[in-house]
Structure formats: structure tokens, C-alpha cells
mmCIF file of C-alpha atoms in Angstrom:
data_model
loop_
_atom_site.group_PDB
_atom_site.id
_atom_site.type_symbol
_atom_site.label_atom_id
_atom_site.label_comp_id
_atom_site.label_asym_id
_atom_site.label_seq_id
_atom_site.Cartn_x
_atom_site.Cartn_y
_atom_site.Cartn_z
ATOM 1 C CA UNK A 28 80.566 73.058 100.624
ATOM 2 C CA UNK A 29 80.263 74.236 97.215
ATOM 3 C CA UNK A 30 82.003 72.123 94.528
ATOM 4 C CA UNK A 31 83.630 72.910 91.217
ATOM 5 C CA UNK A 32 84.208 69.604 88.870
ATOM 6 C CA UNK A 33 86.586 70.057 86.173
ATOM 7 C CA UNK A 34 87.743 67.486 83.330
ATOM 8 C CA UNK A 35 89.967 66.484 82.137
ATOM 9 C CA UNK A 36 92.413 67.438 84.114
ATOM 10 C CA UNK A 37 95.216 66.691 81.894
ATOM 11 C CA UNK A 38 95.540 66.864 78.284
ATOM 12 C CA UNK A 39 97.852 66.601 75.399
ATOM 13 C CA UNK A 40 96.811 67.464 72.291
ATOM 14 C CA UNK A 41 98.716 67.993 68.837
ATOM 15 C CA UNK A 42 99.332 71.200 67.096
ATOM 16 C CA UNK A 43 96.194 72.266 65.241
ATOM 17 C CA UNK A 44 93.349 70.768 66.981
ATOM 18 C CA UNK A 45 90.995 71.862 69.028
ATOM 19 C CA UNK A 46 89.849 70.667 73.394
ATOM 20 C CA UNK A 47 87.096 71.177 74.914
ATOM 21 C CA UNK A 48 87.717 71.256 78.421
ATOM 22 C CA UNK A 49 84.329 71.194 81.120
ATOM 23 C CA UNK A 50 83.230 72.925 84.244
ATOM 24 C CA UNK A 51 80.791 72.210 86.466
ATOM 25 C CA UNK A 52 79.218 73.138 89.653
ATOM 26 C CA UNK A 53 77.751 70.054 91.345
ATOM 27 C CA UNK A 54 75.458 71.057 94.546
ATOM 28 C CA UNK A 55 74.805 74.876 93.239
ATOM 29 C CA UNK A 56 73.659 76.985 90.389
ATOM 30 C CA UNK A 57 76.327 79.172 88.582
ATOM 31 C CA UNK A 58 74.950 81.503 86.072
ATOM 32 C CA UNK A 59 78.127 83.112 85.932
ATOM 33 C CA UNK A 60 81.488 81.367 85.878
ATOM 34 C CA UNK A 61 85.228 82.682 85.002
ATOM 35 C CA UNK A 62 87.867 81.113 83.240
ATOM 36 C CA UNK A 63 91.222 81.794 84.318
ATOM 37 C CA UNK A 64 94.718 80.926 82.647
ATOM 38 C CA UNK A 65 98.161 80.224 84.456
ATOM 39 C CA UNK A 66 101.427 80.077 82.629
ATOM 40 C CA UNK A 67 104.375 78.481 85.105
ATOM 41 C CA UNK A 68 105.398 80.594 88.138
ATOM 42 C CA UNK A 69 102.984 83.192 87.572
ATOM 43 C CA UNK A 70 99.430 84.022 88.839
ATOM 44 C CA UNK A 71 96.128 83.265 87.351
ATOM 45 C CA UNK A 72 94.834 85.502 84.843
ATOM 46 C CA UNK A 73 91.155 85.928 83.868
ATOM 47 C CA UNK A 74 90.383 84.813 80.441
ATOM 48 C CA UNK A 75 86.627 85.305 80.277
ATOM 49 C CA UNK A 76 83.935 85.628 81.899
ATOM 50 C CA UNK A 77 80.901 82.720 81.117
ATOM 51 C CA UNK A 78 77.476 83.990 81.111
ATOM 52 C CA UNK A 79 74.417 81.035 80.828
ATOM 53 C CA UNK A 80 72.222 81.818 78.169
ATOM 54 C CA UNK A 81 74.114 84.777 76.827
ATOM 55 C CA UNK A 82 77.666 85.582 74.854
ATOM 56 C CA UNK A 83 80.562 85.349 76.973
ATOM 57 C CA UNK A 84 82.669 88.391 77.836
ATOM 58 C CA UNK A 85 86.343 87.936 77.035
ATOM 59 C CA UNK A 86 89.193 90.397 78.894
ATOM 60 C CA UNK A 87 91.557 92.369 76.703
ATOM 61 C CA UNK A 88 94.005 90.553 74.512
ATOM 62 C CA UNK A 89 91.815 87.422 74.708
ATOM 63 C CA UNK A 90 90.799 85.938 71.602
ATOM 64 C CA UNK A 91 87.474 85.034 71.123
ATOM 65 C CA UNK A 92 87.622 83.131 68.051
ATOM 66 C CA UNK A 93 90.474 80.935 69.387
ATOM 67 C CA UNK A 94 88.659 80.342 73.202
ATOM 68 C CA UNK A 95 85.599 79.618 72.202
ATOM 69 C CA UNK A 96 83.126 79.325 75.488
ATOM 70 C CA UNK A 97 79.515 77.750 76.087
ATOM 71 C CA UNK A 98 77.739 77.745 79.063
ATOM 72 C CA UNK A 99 74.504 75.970 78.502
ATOM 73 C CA UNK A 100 73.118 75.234 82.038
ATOM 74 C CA UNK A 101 73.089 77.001 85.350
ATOM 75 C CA UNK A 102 75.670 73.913 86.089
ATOM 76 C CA UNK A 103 77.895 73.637 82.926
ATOM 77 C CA UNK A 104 80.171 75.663 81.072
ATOM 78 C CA UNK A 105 83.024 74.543 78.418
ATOM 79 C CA UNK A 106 86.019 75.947 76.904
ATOM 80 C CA UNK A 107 87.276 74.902 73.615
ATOM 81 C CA UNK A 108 90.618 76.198 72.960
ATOM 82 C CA UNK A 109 90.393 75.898 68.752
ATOM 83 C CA UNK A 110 93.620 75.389 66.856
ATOM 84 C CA UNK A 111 96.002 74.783 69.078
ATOM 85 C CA UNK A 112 99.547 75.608 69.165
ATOM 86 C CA UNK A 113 102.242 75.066 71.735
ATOM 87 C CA UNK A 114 101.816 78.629 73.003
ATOM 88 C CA UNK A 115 98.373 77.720 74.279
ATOM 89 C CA UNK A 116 100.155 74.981 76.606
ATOM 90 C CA UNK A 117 98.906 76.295 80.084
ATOM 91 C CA UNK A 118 96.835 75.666 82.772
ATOM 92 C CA UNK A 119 93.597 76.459 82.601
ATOM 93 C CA UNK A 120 90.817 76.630 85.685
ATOM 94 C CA UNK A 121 87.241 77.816 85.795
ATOM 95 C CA UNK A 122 85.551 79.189 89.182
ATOM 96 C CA UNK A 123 81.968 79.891 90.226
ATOM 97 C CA UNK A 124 80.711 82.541 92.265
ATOM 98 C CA UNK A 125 79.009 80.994 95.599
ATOM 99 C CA UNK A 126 77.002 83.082 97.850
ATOM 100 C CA UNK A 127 78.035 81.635 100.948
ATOM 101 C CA UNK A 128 81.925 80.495 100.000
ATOM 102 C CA UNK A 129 82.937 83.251 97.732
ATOM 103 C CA UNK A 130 84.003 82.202 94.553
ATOM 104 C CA UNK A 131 84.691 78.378 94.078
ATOM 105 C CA UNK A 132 87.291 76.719 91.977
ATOM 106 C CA UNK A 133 87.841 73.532 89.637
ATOM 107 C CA UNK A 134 91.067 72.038 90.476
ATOM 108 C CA UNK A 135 92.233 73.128 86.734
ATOM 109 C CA UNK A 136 93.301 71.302 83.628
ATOM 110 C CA UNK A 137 97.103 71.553 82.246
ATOM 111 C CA UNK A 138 97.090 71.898 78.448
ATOM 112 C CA UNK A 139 100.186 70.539 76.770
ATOM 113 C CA UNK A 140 99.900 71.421 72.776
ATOM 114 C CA UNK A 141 103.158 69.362 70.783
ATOM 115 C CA UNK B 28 91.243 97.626 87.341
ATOM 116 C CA UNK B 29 92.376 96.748 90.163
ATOM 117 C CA UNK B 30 96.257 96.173 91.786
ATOM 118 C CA UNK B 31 96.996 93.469 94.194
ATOM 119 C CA UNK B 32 100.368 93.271 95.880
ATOM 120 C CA UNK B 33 101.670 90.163 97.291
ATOM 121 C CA UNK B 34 104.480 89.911 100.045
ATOM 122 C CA UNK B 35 107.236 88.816 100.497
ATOM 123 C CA UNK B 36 107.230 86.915 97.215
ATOM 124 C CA UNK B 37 109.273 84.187 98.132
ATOM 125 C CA UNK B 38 109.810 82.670 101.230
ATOM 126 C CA UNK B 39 111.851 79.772 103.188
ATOM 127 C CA UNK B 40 110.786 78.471 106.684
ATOM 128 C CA UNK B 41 111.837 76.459 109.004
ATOM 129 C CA UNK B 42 109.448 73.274 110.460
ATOM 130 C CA UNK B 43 107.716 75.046 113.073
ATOM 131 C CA UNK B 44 108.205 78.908 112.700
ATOM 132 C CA UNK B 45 105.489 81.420 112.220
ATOM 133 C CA UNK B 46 105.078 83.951 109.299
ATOM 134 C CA UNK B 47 103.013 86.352 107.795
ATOM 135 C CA UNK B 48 101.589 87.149 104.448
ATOM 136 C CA UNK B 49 100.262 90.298 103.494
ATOM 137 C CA UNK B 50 98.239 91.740 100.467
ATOM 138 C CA UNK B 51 97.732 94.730 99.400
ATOM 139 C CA UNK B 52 95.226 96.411 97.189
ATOM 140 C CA UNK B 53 94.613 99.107 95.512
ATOM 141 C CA UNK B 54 90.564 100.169 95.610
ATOM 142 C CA UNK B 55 87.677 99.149 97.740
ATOM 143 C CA UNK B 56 86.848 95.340 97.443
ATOM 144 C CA UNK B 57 83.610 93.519 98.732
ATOM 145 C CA UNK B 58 85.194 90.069 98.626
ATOM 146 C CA UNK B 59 88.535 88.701 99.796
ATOM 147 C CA UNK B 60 89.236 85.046 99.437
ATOM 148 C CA UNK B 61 93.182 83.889 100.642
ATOM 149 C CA UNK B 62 94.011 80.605 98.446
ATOM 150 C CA UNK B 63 96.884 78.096 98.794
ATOM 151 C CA UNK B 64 97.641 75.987 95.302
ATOM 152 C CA UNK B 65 99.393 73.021 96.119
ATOM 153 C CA UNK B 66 101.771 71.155 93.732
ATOM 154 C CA UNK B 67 99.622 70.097 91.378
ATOM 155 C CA UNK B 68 97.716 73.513 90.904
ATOM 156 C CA UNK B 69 94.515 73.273 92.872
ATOM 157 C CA UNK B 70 93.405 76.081 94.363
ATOM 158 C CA UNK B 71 92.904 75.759 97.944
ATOM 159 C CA UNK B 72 89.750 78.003 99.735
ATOM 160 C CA UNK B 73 91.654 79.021 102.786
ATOM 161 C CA UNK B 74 89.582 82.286 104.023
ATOM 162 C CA UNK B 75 86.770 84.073 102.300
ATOM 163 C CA UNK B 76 87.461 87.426 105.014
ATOM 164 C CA UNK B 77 86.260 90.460 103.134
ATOM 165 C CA UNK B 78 86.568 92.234 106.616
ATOM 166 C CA UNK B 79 87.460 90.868 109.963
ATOM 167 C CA UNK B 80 89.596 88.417 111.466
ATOM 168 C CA UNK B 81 88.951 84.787 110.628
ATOM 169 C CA UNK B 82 91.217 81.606 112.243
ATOM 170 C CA UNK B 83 91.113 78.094 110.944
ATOM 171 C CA UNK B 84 93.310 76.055 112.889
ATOM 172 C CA UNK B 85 96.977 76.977 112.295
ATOM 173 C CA UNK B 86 96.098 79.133 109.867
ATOM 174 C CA UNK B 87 94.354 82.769 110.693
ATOM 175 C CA UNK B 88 93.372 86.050 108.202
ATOM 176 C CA UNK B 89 92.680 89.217 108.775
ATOM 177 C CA UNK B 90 91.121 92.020 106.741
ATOM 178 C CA UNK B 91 91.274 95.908 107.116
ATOM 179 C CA UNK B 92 89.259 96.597 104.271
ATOM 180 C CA UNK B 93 89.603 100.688 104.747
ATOM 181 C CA UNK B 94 93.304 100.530 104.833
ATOM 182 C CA UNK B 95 92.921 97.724 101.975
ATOM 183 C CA UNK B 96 95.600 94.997 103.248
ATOM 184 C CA UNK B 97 94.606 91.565 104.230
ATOM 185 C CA UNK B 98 97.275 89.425 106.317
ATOM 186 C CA UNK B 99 97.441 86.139 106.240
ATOM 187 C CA UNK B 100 99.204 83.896 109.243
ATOM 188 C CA UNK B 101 100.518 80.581 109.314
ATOM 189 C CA UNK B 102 101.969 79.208 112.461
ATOM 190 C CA UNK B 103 104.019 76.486 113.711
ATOM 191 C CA UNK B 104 104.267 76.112 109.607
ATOM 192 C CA UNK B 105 104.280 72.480 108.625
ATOM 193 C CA UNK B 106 106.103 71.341 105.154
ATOM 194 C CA UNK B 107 102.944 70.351 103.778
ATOM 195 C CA UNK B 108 102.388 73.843 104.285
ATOM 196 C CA UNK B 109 104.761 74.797 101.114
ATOM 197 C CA UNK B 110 103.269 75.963 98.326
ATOM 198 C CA UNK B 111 102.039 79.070 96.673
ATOM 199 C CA UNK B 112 99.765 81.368 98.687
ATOM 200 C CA UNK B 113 97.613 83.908 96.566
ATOM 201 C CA UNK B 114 94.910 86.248 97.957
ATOM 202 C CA UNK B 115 92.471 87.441 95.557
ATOM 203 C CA UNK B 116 89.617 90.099 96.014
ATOM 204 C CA UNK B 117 86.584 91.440 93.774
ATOM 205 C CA UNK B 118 84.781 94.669 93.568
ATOM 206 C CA UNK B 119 80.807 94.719 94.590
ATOM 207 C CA UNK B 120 78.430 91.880 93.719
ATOM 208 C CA UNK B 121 79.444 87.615 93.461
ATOM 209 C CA UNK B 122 79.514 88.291 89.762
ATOM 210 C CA UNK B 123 82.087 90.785 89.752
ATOM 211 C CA UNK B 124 85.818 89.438 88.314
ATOM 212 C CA UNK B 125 87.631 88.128 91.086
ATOM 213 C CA UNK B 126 91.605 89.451 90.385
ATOM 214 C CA UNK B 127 94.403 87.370 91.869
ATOM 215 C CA UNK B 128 97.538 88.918 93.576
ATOM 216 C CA UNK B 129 100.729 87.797 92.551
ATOM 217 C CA UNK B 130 101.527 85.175 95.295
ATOM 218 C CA UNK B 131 103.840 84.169 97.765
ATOM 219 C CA UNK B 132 106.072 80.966 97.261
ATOM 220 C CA UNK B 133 106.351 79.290 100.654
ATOM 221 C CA UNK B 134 108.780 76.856 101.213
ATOM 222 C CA UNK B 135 109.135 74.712 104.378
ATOM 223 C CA UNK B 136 112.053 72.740 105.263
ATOM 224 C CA UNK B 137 113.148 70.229 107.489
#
């Protein structure tokens, strides 16, 4: 089936700097992928949607500047979460849209910002 | 955009009993996936059933897109079974933004 790779899958990073975190689809193309974000008992959220070879699209409320992504392949797309601060501590996970399994997903990264 | 309605949101079980999960949204979808995230926050694909009734195992899903609920069943639930169950479901096209419901906790015991 369809497979998502995602690293890392945990990070901790201190106040201020910046983490690039990486998606990729291994046996498929993906020209689009999402990026979703889950704070602690609640459900994911989309972020952004990743578009290869073109600007990403971000949802409302979503700062671009801070969550900056690239996806330069059919098969890779990165988030960089720039200037951290403890209120970005989350976890984060990226899907891909597969034609014959739906949408695919990584199996996330949990951002801890101290 | 659109509303998806998970329930019940919480829910205790006993080793071996049946239940059922339902969603509920609130315009016409093209794509229903059912997802259980274990502890450690993966996302498990359980069902991709925009329409119909699927079964996989202990697990089964059915869709009635035109009356837009989904139901998801687990039986003879297993505590490895516990977890959170979301269903998620995206308007036309595998490009279009795939929004999640707001989940069931499922807890099995002993």
C-alpha cells in the first residue's frame, strides 16, 4: 500500500530556533500533500496545503512566515516551523492524497519547543 | 467548510462487547476515510468507504452518503482496540482538504 515516511519523529528544540521536519511518499507520486497540526486531546487541524512546484496554500489563522513549507519533488515536502516558541509544541503530520487508498498519512512528529 | 460530528465522544467497553461509531456531516463528500490513532499518534487507515458497506475483520463501516452519516463497528472489541477513532471526509477530487471529525476516545478494559 501507499506509504507516507515522516522524520523525525520526535524533536526538542529550544526557544527561538527553527525545524525542519520531512515528508515523503515512498512507492507514489504526491503533487499535493497537507500538513496537519494536533494539540493534546483534540483533532487534527489542517495547516496547509503543499503544492510541488508552486507556493503553498496556508488555512486561516496560519502563519506563513512562521511555517514555512517546500515541496520540491513529486515525493518530498518539508515544514520548517521558524522561531520557535513553546506554543508551537504540537504534533505535527503530513498526508498524501492516493488514488487507490484515499489520503495517506506519516505517522507524525511531536514538537516540544523549551 | 465543512462540519463533522463525532459520537459518542468518549467511550468505555468491556473485553468483548460490540459498539458503534457514527459520523456525521454536514455537505456532500466524495471521500470518507475512518482512522484509528493509537498511543503514540499514528494514524491508522481503517476504511476508505465513501459509500457502501466495507468489513475488515472485526472491524466493519458503512456509508450513506445521501443521508451524510458513516458508522463505524467494532465487535467483540479487544483492548488493543482503545484508542481514538476519527472519521474524516473531503469534498470532490484527491486534492481536495480532507477535514477530520472530532473523534471518539475508546477505551477497553479488562
Amino acid at each position: 500500500g501507499a506509504v507516507v515516511s515522516q522524520h523525525p519523529s520526535r524533536v526538542i528544540c529550544k526557544s527561538g530556533t527553527s525545524v525542519k521536519i520531512e515528508c515523503r511518499s515512498l512507492d507514489f507520486q504526491a503533487t499535493t500533500m497537507f500538513w496537519y497540526r494536533q494539540f493534546p486531546k483534540q483533532s487534527l487541524m489542517l495547516m496547509a496545503t503543499s503544492n510541488e512546484g508552486s507556493k503553498a496554500t496556508y488555512e486561516q489563522g496560519v502563519e506563513k512566515d512562521k511555517f514555512l513549507i517546500n515541496h520540491a519533488s513529486l515525493t518530498l515536502s518539508t515544514l520548517t516551523v521558524t522561531s520557535a516558541h513553546p506554543e508551537d509544541s504540537s504534533f505535527y503530520i503530513c498526508s498524501a492524497p492516493d488514488r487507490d487508498y484515499g489520503y495517506t498519512f506519516g505517522s507524525g512528529t511531536r514538537l516540544t519547543v523549551v | 467548510g465543512i462540519q463533522v460530528e463525532q459520537s459518542p465522544p468518549d467511550l468505555i467497553l468491556q473485553e468483548g462487547a460490540n459498539s458503534t461509531l457514527r459520523c456525521n456531516f454536514s455537505d456532500s463528500v466524495n471521500n470518507l476515510q475512518w482512522f484509528h490513532q493509537n498511543p503514540w499518534g499514528q494514524l491508522i487507515n481503517l476504511f476508505y468507504i465513501p459509500s457502501g458497506t466495507k468489513q475488515n475483520g472485526r472491524l466493519s463501516a458503512t456509508t450513506v452518503a445521501t443521508e451524510r452519516y458513516s458508522l463505524l463497528y467494532i465487535s467483540s472489541s479487544q483492548t488493543t482496540d482503545s484508542g481514538v477513532y476519527f472519521c474524516a471526509v473531503a469534498r470532490a477530487g484527491t486534492a481536495s482538504k480532507l477535514t477530520f471529525g472530532t473523534g471518539t476516545r475508546l477505551q477497553v478494559t479488562l
